[in-house]
Short mmCIF file of C-alpha atoms in Angstrom, two decimals:
data_model
loop_
_atom_site.label_atom_id
_atom_site.label_comp_id
_atom_site.label_asym_id
_atom_site.label_seq_id
_atom_site.Cartn_x
_atom_site.Cartn_y
_atom_site.Cartn_z
CA VAL A 472 46.95 14.48 49.92
CA GLU A 473 48.35 16.96 52.36
CA ASN A 474 46.25 19.62 53.97
CA TYR A 475 47.25 23.15 53.10
CA ARG A 476 45.91 26.21 54.81
CA ILE A 477 44.20 28.62 52.42
CA HIS A 478 43.77 32.27 53.32
CA LEU A 479 40.83 33.93 51.61
CA ILE A 480 40.70 37.68 51.27
CA ASP A 481 37.47 39.66 50.97
CA PRO A 482 38.57 42.99 49.44
CA ALA A 483 35.33 44.72 50.48
CA LYS A 484 36.11 44.05 54.16
CA LEU A 485 39.75 45.18 54.09
CA THR A 486 40.58 48.23 56.20
CA GLU A 487 42.96 50.95 55.01
CA GLU A 488 45.63 49.54 57.34
CA GLN A 489 45.21 46.07 55.87
CA LEU A 490 45.40 47.45 52.32
CA ASP A 491 48.63 49.23 53.24
CA GLN A 492 50.20 45.89 54.19
CA PHE A 493 50.30 44.88 50.52
CA SER A 494 53.53 46.08 48.92
CA THR A 495 52.96 45.00 45.31
CA SER A 496 50.34 45.89 42.69
CA LEU A 497 48.02 43.57 44.63
CA LYS A 498 47.40 46.63 46.81
CA GLU A 499 45.91 48.53 43.85
CA VAL A 500 43.93 45.49 42.71
CA MET A 501 42.42 44.94 46.17
CA GLY A 502 41.75 48.65 46.65
CA TYR A 503 40.08 48.95 43.26
CA ILE A 504 37.88 45.93 43.97
CA LYS A 505 37.05 47.30 47.44
CA TYR A 506 35.93 50.68 46.11
CA SER A 507 34.57 49.62 42.70
CA LYS A 508 30.95 50.05 43.82
CA ASN A 509 31.49 53.67 44.96
CA LYS A 510 32.98 55.93 42.28
CA GLU A 511 33.77 58.81 44.68
CA GLN A 512 35.76 56.54 47.01
CA LEU A 513 37.37 54.84 44.02
CA LEU A 514 38.56 58.14 42.55
CA LYS A 515 39.82 59.24 45.98
CA PHE A 516 41.75 55.95 46.29
CA LEU A 517 43.20 56.26 42.78
CA GLN A 518 44.18 59.93 43.15
CA THR A 519 46.86 59.21 45.74
CA ASP A 520 50.38 59.27 44.31
CA THR A 521 51.02 55.59 44.99
CA HIS A 522 47.93 54.41 43.10
CA ARG A 523 47.98 56.71 40.08
CA SER A 524 49.92 54.49 37.71
CA ILE A 525 49.21 50.79 37.81
CA GLU A 526 51.04 47.92 36.09
CA MET A 527 49.27 46.60 33.01
CA ASN A 528 48.96 43.07 34.45
CA ALA A 529 47.18 44.50 37.49
CA VAL A 530 44.90 46.49 35.17
CA ARG A 531 43.98 43.28 33.33
CA VAL A 532 43.08 41.62 36.64
CA ILE A 533 40.98 44.65 37.66
CA LYS A 534 39.26 44.70 34.27
CA THR A 535 38.41 41.00 34.48
CA ILE A 536 37.26 40.87 38.10
CA THR A 537 35.25 44.12 38.17
CA ASN A 538 34.10 44.03 34.54
CA THR A 539 35.36 47.60 34.09
CA PRO A 540 35.65 48.49 30.39
CA ILE A 541 39.21 49.84 30.61
CA GLU A 542 41.14 50.12 27.36
CA VAL A 543 44.23 47.92 27.71
CA SER A 544 47.14 48.62 25.38
CA GLU A 545 49.71 45.92 24.72
CA GLU A 546 52.46 48.52 24.21
CA GLU A 547 52.17 50.27 27.58
CA GLU A 548 53.67 48.91 30.79
CA GLU A 549 51.50 51.05 33.08
CA ILE A 550 48.24 52.94 32.87
CA GLU A 551 47.15 56.09 34.68
CA MET A 552 44.04 54.66 36.33
CA CYS A 553 42.57 57.92 37.61
CA LYS A 554 42.53 59.33 34.08
CA ALA A 555 41.13 56.07 32.69
CA ILE A 556 38.27 56.09 35.20
CA GLU A 557 37.53 59.79 34.63
CA ASP A 558 37.37 59.05 30.88
CA LEU A 559 34.98 56.14 31.51
CA ILE A 560 32.72 58.33 33.66
CA ALA A 561 32.71 61.12 31.05
CA GLU A 562 31.95 58.61 28.30
CA SER A 563 29.12 57.10 30.35
CA GLU A 564 27.65 60.54 31.08
CA ALA A 565 27.83 61.50 27.39
CA ARG A 566 26.10 58.26 26.45
CA GLY A 567 23.39 58.97 29.04
CA ARG A 568 22.86 62.48 27.66
CA ALA A 569 22.62 61.15 24.11
CA GLU A 570 20.07 58.52 25.17
CA GLY A 571 18.08 61.21 26.97
CA GLU A 572 18.08 63.40 23.86
CA VAL A 573 16.87 60.51 21.70
CA LYS A 574 14.08 59.70 24.16
CA GLY A 575 13.10 63.37 24.22
CA MET A 576 12.92 63.49 20.42
CA ILE A 577 10.81 60.33 20.34
CA GLU A 578 8.41 61.81 22.90
CA ILE A 579 8.12 65.03 20.88
CA CYS A 580 7.40 63.05 17.71
CA LEU A 581 4.81 60.94 19.49
CA ASP A 582 3.17 64.03 21.00
CA MET A 583 3.02 65.67 17.58
CA SER A 584 1.40 62.64 15.96
CA PHE A 585 -1.16 62.32 18.76
CA SER A 586 -2.16 65.98 18.53
CA LYS A 587 -3.02 65.62 14.81
CA GLU A 588 -5.57 62.89 15.47
#
């Protein structure tokens, strides 16, 4: 068995200059992984013209690696990632508000039943 050199890449440690060295959709994949823990930096990264639309295969890789619940359509060749992420954030915020409202209603009901005793 021959020895082959393997280069491992840690996306979180890549600098902007190193990210710019990628010329394919791997650049968007690595950038998304790098910034996936910080939504402000991720949106800033995705809002640049070169990262707005991403190939569907790259989106599938991003979805799998980062566990991001992005809707992937089989008909489309590209997806506008910035819009997809903004939709995810809005959906998450709406879900949080709804959960808060339910908890508030439960607390009100519990308070009302305790005051009758």
